[in-house]
Structure formats: structure tokens, C-alpha cells
CSV table of C-alpha atoms in Angstrom, one decimal:
chain,number,residue,atom,x,y,z
A,1,MET,CA,108.6,83.9,84.6
A,2,ASN,CA,109.7,81.1,87.5
A,3,ARG,CA,106.8,80.5,89.6
A,4,GLU,CA,107.7,78.2,92.6
A,5,LEU,CA,105.5,76.9,95.6
A,6,ILE,CA,107.5,76.3,98.6
A,7,VAL,CA,105.9,74.2,101.6
A,8,ARG,CA,106.7,74.3,105.1
A,9,SER,CA,105.5,71.8,107.7
A,10,SER,CA,105.6,71.9,111.4
A,11,SER,CA,103.6,70.1,114.0
A,12,ASP,CA,100.1,72.2,114.1
A,13,ALA,CA,100.2,73.9,110.7
A,14,VAL,CA,101.5,73.8,107.2
A,15,ASP,CA,102.6,77.1,105.3
A,16,PHE,CA,102.3,77.5,101.4
A,17,ALA,CA,104.4,80.6,100.0
A,18,LEU,CA,103.7,81.4,96.2
A,19,LEU,CA,107.0,82.8,94.5
A,20,LYS,CA,107.5,84.5,91.2
A,21,ASP,CA,110.8,85.2,90.2
A,22,GLY,CA,111.9,84.7,93.7
A,23,LYS,CA,109.3,87.2,95.2
A,24,LEU,CA,106.5,86.4,97.6
A,25,THR,CA,103.3,86.9,96.0
A,26,GLU,CA,100.9,84.5,98.2
A,27,LEU,CA,101.2,82.9,101.5
A,28,HIS,CA,98.7,80.3,103.3
A,29,LYS,CA,98.4,78.6,106.5
A,30,GLU,CA,96.6,75.4,106.8
A,31,GLU,CA,96.1,74.8,110.8
A,32,ASP,CA,95.0,71.3,111.7
A,33,ASN,CA,92.0,73.0,113.8
A,34,ASN,CA,90.5,74.8,110.9
A,35,ASP,CA,87.0,72.9,110.6
A,36,PHE,CA,85.4,75.4,108.5
A,37,SER,CA,87.2,76.2,105.6
A,38,VAL,CA,85.5,77.7,102.3
A,39,GLY,CA,84.2,74.5,99.7
A,40,ASP,CA,83.5,72.5,103.0
A,41,ILE,CA,79.8,71.1,102.6
A,42,PHE,CA,77.5,70.9,105.9
A,43,LEU,CA,74.5,68.7,106.7
A,44,ALA,CA,73.1,71.7,108.8
A,45,LYS,CA,70.1,72.4,110.8
A,46,VAL,CA,67.7,75.8,110.2
A,47,ARG,CA,68.0,77.8,113.9
A,48,LYS,CA,65.5,80.3,113.0
A,49,PRO,CA,64.8,82.3,109.5
A,50,VAL,CA,64.3,86.1,110.2
A,51,THR,CA,62.2,87.9,107.5
A,52,GLY,CA,63.2,91.2,108.2
A,53,LEU,CA,66.8,90.0,107.0
A,54,ASN,CA,65.1,87.7,104.6
A,55,ALA,CA,67.8,85.2,105.8
A,56,ALA,CA,68.1,82.3,108.5
A,57,PHE,CA,70.9,81.5,111.0
A,58,VAL,CA,72.0,78.1,110.5
A,59,ASN,CA,73.8,75.5,113.2
A,60,VAL,CA,76.8,74.0,111.4
A,61,GLY,CA,78.7,73.5,114.5
A,62,TYR,CA,80.6,76.5,114.5
A,63,GLU,CA,80.5,78.7,118.3
A,64,LYS,CA,78.2,81.0,116.1
A,65,ASP,CA,75.5,80.6,113.8
A,66,ALA,CA,76.4,80.5,110.0
A,67,PHE,CA,74.4,83.3,108.3
A,68,LEU,CA,72.7,82.0,105.1
A,69,HIS,CA,70.9,84.7,102.9
A,70,TYR,CA,67.5,84.4,100.6
A,71,HIS,CA,69.8,84.8,97.5
A,72,ASP,CA,72.2,82.1,98.6
A,73,LEU,CA,69.5,79.6,98.8
A,74,GLY,CA,69.7,78.7,94.8
A,75,PRO,CA,67.0,78.6,92.6
A,76,GLN,CA,66.6,74.6,92.6
A,77,LEU,CA,66.0,74.5,96.7
A,78,SER,CA,62.9,73.0,96.9
A,79,THR,CA,64.4,69.8,94.4
A,80,MET,CA,67.4,70.1,96.8
A,81,LEU,CA,65.6,69.5,100.1
A,82,LYS,CA,62.9,66.6,98.6
A,83,PHE,CA,66.6,64.9,97.8
A,84,ILE,CA,68.0,65.3,101.0
A,85,LYS,CA,64.7,63.7,102.6
A,86,GLN,CA,64.6,60.7,100.5
A,87,VAL,CA,68.2,60.0,100.8
A,88,SER,CA,68.2,60.4,104.3
A,89,SER,CA,65.4,58.2,104.7
A,90,GLY,CA,67.0,55.6,103.2
A,91,ARG,CA,64.1,55.7,100.4
A,92,LEU,CA,66.7,56.7,97.2
A,93,ARG,CA,69.8,55.1,96.6
A,94,GLU,CA,70.4,56.0,93.3
A,95,TYR,CA,72.7,59.4,93.4
A,96,SER,CA,73.1,59.9,89.8
A,97,LEU,CA,69.9,62.5,89.4
A,98,LYS,CA,69.4,61.1,86.2
A,99,ASN,CA,66.1,60.1,86.9
A,100,PHE,CA,65.1,62.5,90.0
A,101,PRO,CA,62.2,64.7,89.5
A,102,THR,CA,62.8,68.2,89.9
A,103,GLU,CA,60.3,70.8,91.4
A,104,LYS,CA,59.6,74.4,90.4
A,105,ASP,CA,62.2,77.4,91.1
A,106,ILE,CA,61.9,79.0,94.0
A,107,ASP,CA,60.6,82.5,93.7
A,108,LYS,CA,63.8,85.0,92.6
A,109,HIS,CA,62.0,88.2,95.0
A,110,GLY,CA,60.7,85.3,97.4
A,111,VAL,CA,60.5,85.8,101.3
A,112,ILE,CA,62.4,83.2,103.4
A,113,THR,CA,59.9,82.1,105.7
A,114,ASP,CA,58.0,80.5,102.5
A,115,VAL,CA,60.5,78.3,101.6
A,116,ILE,CA,62.5,77.0,104.7
A,117,LYS,CA,61.5,76.4,108.3
A,118,ALA,CA,63.0,76.3,111.7
A,119,ASN,CA,64.9,72.9,112.4
A,120,GLN,CA,64.9,71.8,108.7
A,121,SER,CA,67.6,69.8,107.6
A,122,LEU,CA,69.6,71.3,104.7
A,123,LEU,CA,73.1,70.9,102.6
A,124,VAL,CA,75.0,74.0,103.0
A,125,GLN,CA,78.9,75.5,101.7
A,126,ILE,CA,81.1,77.5,103.5
A,127,VAL,CA,81.3,80.5,101.2
A,128,LYS,CA,83.1,82.7,103.7
A,129,GLU,CA,85.3,81.6,106.8
A,130,PRO,CA,84.2,82.9,110.4
A,131,ILE,CA,86.3,86.4,110.3
A,132,SER,CA,86.6,88.7,113.5
A,133,THR,CA,83.2,88.1,115.3
A,134,LYS,CA,81.0,86.7,112.5
A,135,GLY,CA,79.7,83.2,112.1
A,136,PRO,CA,81.0,81.3,108.4
A,137,ARG,CA,78.8,82.8,105.7
A,138,ILE,CA,77.1,80.0,103.6
A,139,SER,CA,75.2,78.9,100.2
A,140,SER,CA,72.8,76.4,99.6
A,141,GLU,CA,73.9,76.2,96.2
A,142,LEU,CA,76.8,73.6,96.0
A,143,SER,CA,79.3,73.4,93.8
A,144,LEU,CA,82.2,70.9,93.4
A,145,ALA,CA,85.4,72.3,92.1
A,146,GLY,CA,87.6,69.9,90.2
A,147,ARG,CA,90.8,70.9,88.0
A,148,TYR,CA,89.0,72.3,84.5
A,149,LEU,CA,85.2,72.2,85.6
A,150,VAL,CA,83.0,72.9,88.6
A,151,MET,CA,79.7,70.6,89.2
A,152,VAL,CA,76.5,72.1,90.2
A,153,PRO,CA,73.7,69.1,91.5
A,154,PHE,CA,70.3,70.2,90.3
A,155,SER,CA,71.0,72.3,87.4
A,156,ASN,CA,71.6,71.9,83.9
A,157,ARG,CA,73.2,75.3,82.9
A,158,VAL,CA,76.5,75.0,81.3
A,159,SER,CA,78.6,78.2,81.5
A,160,VAL,CA,82.1,79.3,80.8
A,161,SER,CA,84.7,81.1,82.3
A,162,GLN,CA,84.7,85.1,80.9
A,163,LYS,CA,88.7,84.4,81.4
A,164,ILE,CA,88.5,82.9,78.2
A,165,SER,CA,88.7,85.3,75.3
A,166,SER,CA,88.3,83.5,72.3
A,167,LYS,CA,84.5,83.0,71.5
A,168,GLU,CA,85.4,79.8,69.0
A,169,GLU,CA,87.3,78.4,72.2
A,170,LYS,CA,83.9,78.9,74.3
A,171,ASP,CA,82.0,77.4,71.7
A,172,ARG,CA,83.8,74.2,71.9
A,173,LEU,CA,84.1,73.7,75.2
A,174,LYS,CA,80.5,74.3,75.7
A,175,ARG,CA,79.9,71.7,72.9
A,176,LEU,CA,82.0,69.4,74.4
A,177,VAL,CA,81.0,69.4,77.8
A,178,LYS,CA,77.2,69.0,76.5
A,179,SER,CA,78.3,65.8,75.0
A,180,ILE,CA,79.5,64.3,78.3
A,181,LYS,CA,77.5,66.1,80.9
A,182,PRO,CA,74.9,64.2,83.2
A,183,LYS,CA,72.0,65.0,83.5
A,184,GLY,CA,70.9,67.1,86.5
A,185,PHE,CA,74.2,68.6,86.7
A,186,GLY,CA,75.2,71.9,85.6
A,187,VAL,CA,78.8,72.5,85.0
A,188,ILE,CA,81.0,75.8,84.9
A,189,ILE,CA,84.1,75.4,82.6
A,190,ARG,CA,87.2,76.9,84.8
A,191,THR,CA,89.8,79.1,82.7
A,192,VAL,CA,92.4,76.4,82.6
A,193,ALA,CA,89.9,74.1,80.6
A,194,GLU,CA,91.2,76.1,77.9
A,195,ASP,CA,92.3,74.0,74.6
A,196,LYS,CA,92.1,71.2,76.9
A,197,LYS,CA,90.6,67.5,75.1
A,198,VAL,CA,87.4,65.9,76.2
A,199,ALA,CA,89.2,63.1,77.6
A,200,GLU,CA,90.7,65.1,80.0
A,201,LEU,CA,87.4,67.2,80.9
A,202,ASP,CA,85.3,63.8,81.2
A,203,LYS,CA,88.0,62.3,83.7
A,204,ASP,CA,87.4,65.6,86.0
A,205,LEU,CA,84.1,65.2,85.4
A,206,GLU,CA,83.8,61.6,86.6
A,207,ASN,CA,86.3,62.5,89.7
A,208,LEU,CA,83.7,64.9,90.7
A,209,LEU,CA,80.5,62.7,89.9
A,210,ALA,CA,82.5,60.0,92.3
A,211,LYS,CA,82.9,63.0,95.0
A,212,TRP,CA,79.3,63.9,94.8
A,213,SER,CA,78.2,59.7,95.3
A,214,ALA,CA,80.6,59.6,98.3
A,215,MET,CA,78.9,62.5,100.0
A,216,CYS,CA,75.4,61.5,99.3
A,217,LYS,CA,76.3,57.9,101.1
A,218,LYS,CA,77.1,59.7,104.4
A,219,LEU,CA,73.8,61.5,104.7
A,220,ASN,CA,71.8,58.2,105.3
A,221,ARG,CA,73.6,58.1,108.7
A,222,ALA,CA,74.9,62.0,109.1
A,223,ARG,CA,73.4,63.7,112.2
A,224,THR,CA,73.2,67.6,112.0
A,225,PRO,CA,75.1,69.2,112.1
A,226,SER,CA,78.0,67.6,110.4
A,227,LYS,CA,80.4,67.8,107.8
A,228,VAL,CA,79.5,65.6,104.6
A,229,LEU,CA,82.4,66.8,102.1
A,230,VAL,CA,85.9,68.0,102.8
A,231,GLU,CA,87.5,70.2,100.2
A,232,LEU,CA,90.8,69.5,99.6
A,233,ASN,CA,93.7,70.2,101.8
A,234,ARG,CA,95.6,73.5,101.1
A,235,ALA,CA,98.1,71.9,99.3
A,236,SER,CA,96.0,70.3,96.8
A,237,SER,CA,93.6,73.3,96.8
A,238,ILE,CA,96.4,75.8,95.6
A,239,LEU,CA,97.6,73.6,92.7
A,240,ARG,CA,94.0,72.7,91.5
A,241,ASP,CA,93.7,76.7,91.2
A,242,VAL,CA,97.1,78.3,90.5
A,243,PHE,CA,99.4,75.6,89.0
A,244,ASN,CA,100.0,75.6,85.5
A,245,ASP,CA,103.2,75.1,82.8
A,246,SER,CA,105.0,78.1,84.0
A,247,TYR,CA,105.3,76.4,87.4
A,248,THR,CA,109.4,75.3,87.6
A,249,GLY,CA,109.4,73.7,91.0
A,250,ILE,CA,107.6,72.9,94.1
A,251,HIS,CA,109.8,72.3,97.4
A,252,VAL,CA,108.2,70.3,100.3
A,253,ASP,CA,110.4,69.5,103.8
A,254,ASN,CA,108.0,66.6,104.8
A,255,GLU,CA,108.0,63.4,103.4
A,256,THR,CA,104.3,62.7,103.7
A,257,LEU,CA,103.4,65.6,102.4
A,258,TYR,CA,105.6,65.5,99.7
A,259,ASN,CA,104.0,61.6,98.5
A,260,GLN,CA,100.8,63.6,98.8
A,261,ILE,CA,101.6,66.4,96.4
A,262,LYS,CA,103.6,64.1,93.8
A,263,ASP,CA,100.7,62.0,93.5
A,264,TYR,CA,98.2,65.1,93.0
A,265,VAL,CA,100.9,66.4,90.5
A,266,LEU,CA,100.7,63.3,88.8
A,267,GLU,CA,97.3,62.9,88.2
A,268,ILE,CA,96.5,66.4,87.2
A,269,ALA,CA,99.7,67.4,85.0
A,270,PRO,CA,102.0,63.9,84.3
A,271,ALA,CA,105.0,65.8,82.6
A,272,LYS,CA,105.3,67.9,85.6
A,273,GLU,CA,106.2,65.4,88.1
A,274,SER,CA,109.7,66.1,88.3
A,275,ILE,CA,109.4,69.6,89.6
A,276,VAL,CA,108.4,67.9,93.1
A,277,LYS,CA,111.0,67.5,95.3
A,278,LEU,CA,111.5,67.0,99.1
A,279,TYR,CA,113.8,69.2,100.5
A,280,LYS,CA,116.2,67.6,102.8
A,281,SER,CA,119.0,70.5,104.3
A,282,SER,CA,119.5,71.0,107.7
A,283,VAL,CA,118.6,75.2,106.8
A,284,PRO,CA,114.6,75.9,107.5
A,285,ILE,CA,113.5,75.7,104.1
A,286,PHE,CA,111.6,79.6,104.1
A,287,GLU,CA,115.2,80.7,105.1
A,288,LYS,CA,116.8,79.0,102.2
A,289,PHE,CA,114.3,80.5,99.6
A,290,GLY,CA,114.2,84.1,101.0
A,291,ILE,CA,110.8,83.7,102.3
A,292,GLU,CA,111.5,84.8,105.7
A,293,ARG,CA,113.5,87.7,105.4
A,294,GLN,CA,110.4,89.1,102.4
A,295,ILE,CA,108.0,88.2,105.2
A,296,LYS,CA,109.7,90.0,107.7
A,297,THR,CA,109.8,93.3,105.4
A,298,SER,CA,106.4,93.0,103.7
A,299,PHE,CA,104.0,92.7,106.8
A,300,GLY,CA,104.4,95.6,108.6
A,301,ARG,CA,102.6,98.7,108.7
A,302,THR,CA,105.7,100.1,106.2
A,303,ALA,CA,106.6,98.4,102.9
A,304,SER,CA,109.4,99.5,101.1
A,305,MET,CA,109.8,99.5,97.4
A,306,SER,CA,112.9,100.0,95.3
A,307,LYS,CA,114.6,103.7,94.9
A,308,GLY,CA,113.7,105.0,98.3
A,309,ALA,CA,109.7,105.0,97.8
A,310,TYR,CA,107.5,103.3,100.3
A,311,LEU,CA,104.1,102.4,101.2
A,312,ILE,CA,101.8,103.1,104.6
A,313,ILE,CA,99.1,100.9,104.8
A,314,GLU,CA,96.6,101.3,107.7
A,315,HIS,CA,94.0,98.7,108.5
A,316,THR,CA,90.3,99.7,110.4
A,317,GLU,CA,87.2,97.6,110.8
A,318,ALA,CA,85.8,99.2,107.5
A,319,LEU,CA,88.2,99.3,104.9
A,320,HIS,CA,91.8,99.4,104.1
A,321,VAL,CA,93.8,102.6,103.6
A,322,ILE,CA,97.2,103.0,101.9
A,323,ASP,CA,99.2,105.8,101.1
A,324,VAL,CA,102.0,106.1,98.5
A,325,ASN,CA,104.8,108.1,99.6
A,326,SER,CA,107.9,108.8,97.0
A,327,GLY,CA,110.6,109.1,100.3
A,328,ASN,CA,113.6,111.0,99.8
A,329,ARG,CA,115.0,109.5,96.6
A,330,SER,CA,116.9,110.8,94.2
A,331,ASN,CA,115.8,110.4,90.5
A,332,LYS,CA,116.5,111.4,87.1
A,333,ALA,CA,112.9,112.3,85.9
A,334,LYS,CA,112.9,115.9,84.5
A,335,ASN,CA,109.7,117.0,86.7
A,336,GLN,CA,107.3,116.1,89.3
A,337,GLU,CA,104.7,114.9,87.3
A,338,ASP,CA,107.3,112.0,85.5
A,339,THR,CA,108.4,111.1,89.2
A,340,ALA,CA,104.9,111.2,90.3
A,341,LEU,CA,103.8,108.7,87.5
A,342,GLU,CA,107.4,106.5,87.8
A,343,VAL,CA,106.4,105.9,91.8
A,344,ASN,CA,102.9,105.4,91.4
A,345,LEU,CA,103.4,102.5,88.5
A,346,LEU,CA,105.8,100.9,90.8
A,347,ALA,CA,103.4,101.6,94.0
A,348,ALA,CA,100.7,99.6,92.2
A,349,THR,CA,102.8,96.7,91.3
A,350,GLU,CA,103.2,96.6,94.8
A,351,ILE,CA,100.0,97.2,96.2
A,352,ALA,CA,98.8,94.1,93.8
A,353,ARG,CA,101.4,92.1,95.2
A,354,GLN,CA,100.4,93.2,98.8
A,355,LEU,CA,96.5,92.7,98.3
A,356,ARG,CA,97.1,88.7,97.6
A,357,LEU,CA,99.8,88.2,100.1
A,358,ARG,CA,98.0,89.5,102.8
A,359,ASP,CA,95.0,88.5,101.4
A,360,MET,CA,93.2,91.8,102.5
A,361,GLY,CA,89.5,92.1,101.4
A,362,GLY,CA,86.7,94.6,101.3
A,363,ILE,CA,87.2,98.3,100.7
A,364,ILE,CA,90.9,99.6,99.7
A,365,VAL,CA,91.3,102.7,99.5
A,366,VAL,CA,94.6,103.8,97.9
A,367,ASP,CA,96.0,107.6,97.8
A,368,PHE,CA,98.4,107.7,95.2
A,369,ILE,CA,100.9,110.6,94.3
A,370,ASP,CA,98.6,113.4,92.3
A,371,MET,CA,99.0,113.4,88.7
A,372,VAL,CA,98.0,116.8,86.7
A,373,LYS,CA,97.8,114.6,83.4
A,374,ALA,CA,94.9,112.8,82.4
A,375,PRO,CA,97.0,110.4,80.2
A,376,HIS,CA,99.2,109.4,83.0
A,377,ARG,CA,96.1,108.6,85.4
A,378,ARG,CA,94.7,106.6,82.6
A,379,LYS,CA,98.3,105.1,82.1
A,380,LEU,CA,98.2,104.0,85.9
A,381,PHE,CA,94.8,102.9,86.3
A,382,ASP,CA,95.3,100.4,83.1
A,383,HIS,CA,98.6,99.3,85.0
A,384,LEU,CA,96.8,98.7,88.3
A,385,ARG,CA,94.3,96.5,86.6
A,386,ASP,CA,97.1,94.2,84.5
A,387,GLU,CA,98.8,94.0,87.6
A,388,MET,CA,95.6,92.6,89.6
A,389,LYS,CA,94.8,89.8,86.6
A,390,ASP,CA,96.6,87.4,88.0
A,391,ASP,CA,94.5,88.2,91.4
A,392,ARG,CA,92.0,84.8,92.0
A,393,ALA,CA,89.7,86.9,94.6
A,394,LYS,CA,86.8,88.5,92.7
A,395,HIS,CA,87.9,92.0,92.8
A,396,LYS,CA,87.0,95.6,91.0
A,397,ILE,CA,89.0,98.8,90.9
A,398,LEU,CA,87.3,102.3,89.9
A,399,PRO,CA,89.0,104.8,88.4
A,400,PRO,CA,91.2,107.6,90.0
A,401,SER,CA,88.8,110.1,91.8
A,402,LYS,CA,88.9,114.2,91.4
A,403,PHE,CA,91.1,113.8,94.6
A,404,GLY,CA,93.7,111.3,93.3
A,405,LEU,CA,92.2,108.0,95.0
A,406,ILE,CA,91.6,104.4,93.8
A,407,GLN,CA,89.2,102.5,95.0
A,408,ILE,CA,89.3,98.8,95.2
A,409,THR,CA,87.1,95.9,96.6
A,410,ARG,CA,88.3,92.8,96.9
A,411,GLN,CA,86.6,89.4,97.9
A,412,ARG,CA,87.1,88.7,101.1
A,413,VAL,CA,86.5,84.8,102.0
A,414,ARG,CA,89.0,84.3,104.8
A,415,PRO,CA,90.6,86.3,107.7
A,416,GLU,CA,93.5,88.2,106.9
A,417,VAL,CA,96.9,87.6,106.9
A,418,ASN,CA,98.3,89.4,109.6
A,419,ILE,CA,101.7,88.5,110.8
A,420,LYS,CA,103.4,90.2,113.6
A,421,THR,CA,106.6,91.9,112.3
A,422,THR,CA,108.1,94.2,115.1
A,423,GLU,CA,110.3,92.7,118.1
A,424,GLU,CA,110.8,93.5,121.6
A,425,ASN,CA,113.6,96.3,121.9
A,426,PRO,CA,116.4,95.0,122.9
A,427,ASN,CA,117.5,97.8,124.8
A,428,GLY,CA,115.1,96.9,127.4
A,429,SER,CA,112.6,100.4,127.2
A,430,GLY,CA,109.7,98.1,126.9
A,431,GLN,CA,108.8,99.5,123.5
A,432,GLU,CA,108.7,97.1,120.3
A,433,VAL,CA,110.5,98.2,117.3
A,434,GLU,CA,111.3,97.1,113.7
A,435,ALA,CA,112.6,93.7,113.2
A,436,PRO,CA,116.6,93.7,112.9
A,437,ILE,CA,116.5,92.0,109.6
A,438,VAL,CA,115.0,95.2,108.1
A,439,LEU,CA,117.8,97.3,109.9
A,440,ILE,CA,120.6,95.9,106.7
A,441,ASP,CA,118.0,96.8,104.5
A,442,LYS,CA,117.6,100.7,105.9
A,443,ILE,CA,121.1,100.8,106.1
A,444,ASN,CA,121.4,99.5,102.1
A,445,ALA,CA,118.8,102.5,101.6
A,446,ASP,CA,120.4,105.1,103.2
A,447,LEU,CA,123.8,104.2,101.7
A,448,GLN,CA,122.6,104.4,98.1
A,449,LYS,CA,121.3,107.5,98.8
A,450,LEU,CA,124.2,109.3,100.3
A,451,LEU,CA,126.7,107.7,97.6
A,452,LYS,CA,124.5,109.6,95.1
A,453,GLY,CA,124.1,112.4,97.0
A,454,PRO,CA,126.5,115.6,97.3
A,455,LYS,CA,127.8,114.4,100.7
A,456,ALA,CA,129.7,111.7,99.4
A,457,GLY,CA,133.0,111.8,99.6
A,458,ASP,CA,136.1,109.6,99.6
A,459,GLY,CA,136.2,108.7,103.3
A,460,ILE,CA,132.4,107.7,104.6
A,461,ILE,CA,132.2,105.8,107.8
A,462,LEU,CA,129.6,104.0,109.4
A,463,ASN,CA,129.3,104.0,113.5
A,464,ILE,CA,127.1,100.9,114.6
A,465,HIS,CA,126.4,98.8,117.6
A,466,PRO,CA,129.6,96.3,118.0
A,467,PHE,CA,126.9,93.1,117.4
A,468,ILE,CA,125.9,94.5,114.0
A,469,ALA,CA,129.3,96.0,113.0
A,470,ALA,CA,130.3,92.2,113.5
A,471,TYR,CA,127.6,91.1,111.3
A,472,ILE,CA,128.3,93.5,108.3
A,473,THR,CA,132.2,93.0,108.4
A,474,LYS,CA,132.3,89.1,109.1
A,475,GLY,CA,132.6,86.2,106.4
A,476,PHE,CA,133.2,86.3,102.8
A,477,PRO,CA,131.6,87.7,101.2
A,478,SER,CA,130.8,90.0,103.8
A,479,ILE,CA,127.8,92.9,103.6
A,480,ARG,CA,130.8,95.4,103.6
A,481,SER,CA,132.9,93.7,100.5
A,482,LYS,CA,129.5,93.3,98.6
A,483,TRP,CA,129.2,97.2,99.2
A,484,TYR,CA,132.6,97.7,97.7
A,485,MET,CA,131.5,95.6,94.5
A,486,GLU,CA,128.6,97.6,94.3
A,487,HIS,CA,129.4,100.9,94.4
A,488,LYS,CA,133.3,100.9,94.2
A,489,LYS,CA,134.0,102.7,97.5
A,490,TRP,CA,135.4,101.0,100.7
A,491,ILE,CA,132.9,101.8,103.8
A,492,LYS,CA,134.7,101.8,107.2
A,493,VAL,CA,132.5,100.0,109.8
A,494,GLN,CA,133.8,101.5,113.4
A,495,PRO,CA,132.0,99.9,116.2
A,496,ARG,CA,130.5,102.3,119.2
A,497,ASP,CA,129.8,100.6,122.4
A,498,ALA,CA,127.6,103.7,123.2
A,499,TYR,CA,125.2,103.1,120.5
A,500,THR,CA,122.3,101.5,120.9
A,501,TYR,CA,121.3,98.0,119.0
A,502,LEU,CA,119.5,99.5,116.2
A,503,GLU,CA,120.9,103.0,116.2
A,504,TYR,CA,123.8,104.3,113.1
A,505,ARG,CA,125.3,107.3,111.8
A,506,PHE,CA,127.3,107.5,108.8
A,507,LYS,CA,130.2,110.3,109.2
A,508,ASN,CA,133.0,111.6,107.1
A,509,LYS,CA,136.6,111.4,107.5
A,510,ASP,CA,136.4,114.6,110.1
A,511,GLY,CA,134.4,112.8,112.3
A,512,LYS,CA,131.2,114.9,110.9
A,513,THR,CA,127.7,113.7,110.9
A,514,ILE,CA,126.7,113.3,107.1
A,515,TYR,CA,123.7,110.8,107.5
């Protein structure tokens, strides 16, 4: 399996596309003006605790106050507040926590007004970026993420990722980390730490300690609210979280960014440095790798799949609804149940991709095609879970309900990726239509159905607008010649001046419309 990261730079943003065997699976955008990214740490000021919500509104410098719930304070809040007070006043210059006395943990079921007061300063971390009308969601239980480890200040606990299945490997990693862990810091061992040596883990831990010390040095002169630790830029954080030995290429179209990524890869995986390549062609990088086309065909209300099946994706404020449709596809399945299973399995694969691609979060309800047999429903449920294993967002999938619906909850930490794929109608009606690039895909799909059906004769004529006719017939190999090579039938293309840009008809040699 080939995995590639394609990085496109522009004056105000950087786009990152993750490809799996050439298919777009994730799309991220890092904008210059995004001052509130997940993982950023702020020295903030409590605006007011609200007893009724058991939460506080905190000023982090955003137009709307951030929301901090009691359960996100972390048990070691008292120790952290004492540490901030001493560091900010300049009385404490030793940031290692080795000799720092710990306070009693706060009550798990306590009240927020008992532990924090208005105008109090505290360190908070962004756990959910501002979405829609809401401000950021924050936590005062801090964590610093590295390549193999996550370091948790004011804790002593060592835990291992649940995705590492081997008990022996879990015990080995715990033992290693306990031997190198500095006092006063807890550690979470990430999935990618599996089979790693102690030297690699120790180096990662040292980097995190250096980051912690650099952040603490800022506290002495920092005003509230102010950012004291910046999460890695999006390129590095993506590489840190998803990079592994299966990556075959990282292509970047900006030299400065290329050097940054190359240095980071050299640090985390020296053997893979050669896969980072600077893209220099005059053809835009997203065009070259077919990403622009995939964006146009993947972000609309309708998402097409193979063999004529498609999804309809609707969004509301509260939830997302996905409807699975088989389309008027021709298939060789013996009965309706087999057809339903085949389409549902295809849909499950595409839904897992769409959730990651659009970064859809909250509640997602999927209406699959009804299936009578219980083993088929179990097979669909297992297949969907397998397809979503690579999803880094926390999620939960419930078995099919009696109505055939599958409910999914997926963690939402950033605004959903929403790309407009419709364009102004070139015929001047004021309405919007699908992007013209989708038209060729629709013609391809219709031609495939037509050639497999009973209406396919010797002479098929495609009547279409002259502009589109030229696009189909010009160049070598042209789209029409590709049709011939694939279907072994010559399609005659006739331009029609009376047609609108996006109108087309398939006719037989007698001039009768057959599709």
C-alpha cells in the first residue's frame, strides 16, 4: 500500500493532502491567521466560574471566552496553580518538577467555585478549536505530544496505547519508560512506540522536557492572556501522528517548507529522508496528483462510488445523515440481498473515507440498504469498523438498529472541511450547477451502463455542446479513444449548438434517444 503526503503552499495557507494508493483520504488546511490550534497552550485568565454548569469561562484572547468544565481541570490542579504562581513571580527557576512538592488532588466530584476564582491565572490547552458560534474548548490537564510519547506534567502515571495488542510489548514499554521517566511527569506511550528501543524513547522524552522548560521560561514575563507554547505546524504534526514505514513519498511545492519537512523527517526517521521531494513542475501540484479532481467529486452533496452506487450526505447543526443508494447499476448478483450487501460494503469503505476527508464530527447516522440476513448485517458492521481503524479521531460505532440504521459518534476538534464544489451556471440562469469536471464522470458512468444494457447497438452517437465535444475528441489519447480501448466500440461525438453547456444525449444510428 502506497501512502503519500502532498503539500501545496500559497500566500495565506498551506494545504496537506494524504493519499492512499492514489486516493484522497485526508485534506487539511493551515492558515496563517489560525491562532487557536489544538494543542496550543495559553496562560489565561478565568473570567467567571458558573456553578450551574460546573464550568468556567476563560479569556484566552479569542473573541468568545473559552469553555473549561470541572472534569477538564485535571486532578493535579492545585499543584499546577502553585507552580504557576511561583514561576510567574520569579521565585522558582527550576522547571524539572523533580523537587517540587505536590498538593492534594482535587475532589473528582467537586464544585468549580471551590477550586478556581475569577481573575485567577492558569495554564490551559486548546482541545477543540472554535466551531460555529462557540469559543474554544480547553483543558488545564496539559499534555505535550512527541513522536513516541506524550508527557503529562504534575502526574506520575505511565499508560500505554490500547492499540498495542501484545501484553508482553506493553509490559516492556512500561518498564522502559519507568526507568527513564523524570519525577513529576506522567507519560502516555503512543502506538508508534511499538518495538522501539530505549534510546529512541529517551531522545523523544528529552525533546519534550526541553519544550516544557522553554514554555516555563516564558511564564515569568508573560501577560494574560498569551500563548506560551505553540503546537507544531500542521505539516510536522501530521508527520508526527501518521508517518510510518509505508510512506513512499512526500511532495512539497515550496522550498522553505520542503527544507522544514526534510529536517523533521531526518530527525524522526533518517532512513526515509530521501522520500521528501521538492516539486518543480509548471503543472500545479494538486492537478498533477489528481487531487483537484477528487476534491470536486468528493465534497458535494452526492458522493459517487463504483458501479453506479452513490451516497447522499446531508448536514444539520445537530447531526449528519448519510443515505446509501445503489443507483440504477447493472450487477450480476443472484438476488436483492446479495446486491444490498455488495453496495453496503462499498458504501462503508467510502463512508470511512468521507468522515476523515471532511473531518465530520458529532453524530453521524447512516441509512444503509436494508438487509434481511443477520450474518450480512454483522459482516457490514465488522467491515465498517475495520475501515475506520486508521481514523485518528476518537469514534464509536453502534450495531445496526432494527431500522437498518448505523449510528457513529466521532470526535470533533476542528471545524468541518467544507469545500464548495458547485459553480455558477454558464448558461446564465443564476442557478448553480455541478462542477464541469463532474460532467465527464457522469458521461463515463452513463456510457458504461448503456453498453452493458439491452439498448447498446452498433452505432452509439453522443450529442453534446461543441465545447465539451472538443474536450472529448481532441488530443492523444483523447477521452473518446480511451472509450474505444476500454469498450471496443467507437462512439460518434456530434456537437449540437442548441444544447446548453452541460446537456447531452445518447442516440442510436436512427437518431432515437436511448439515454
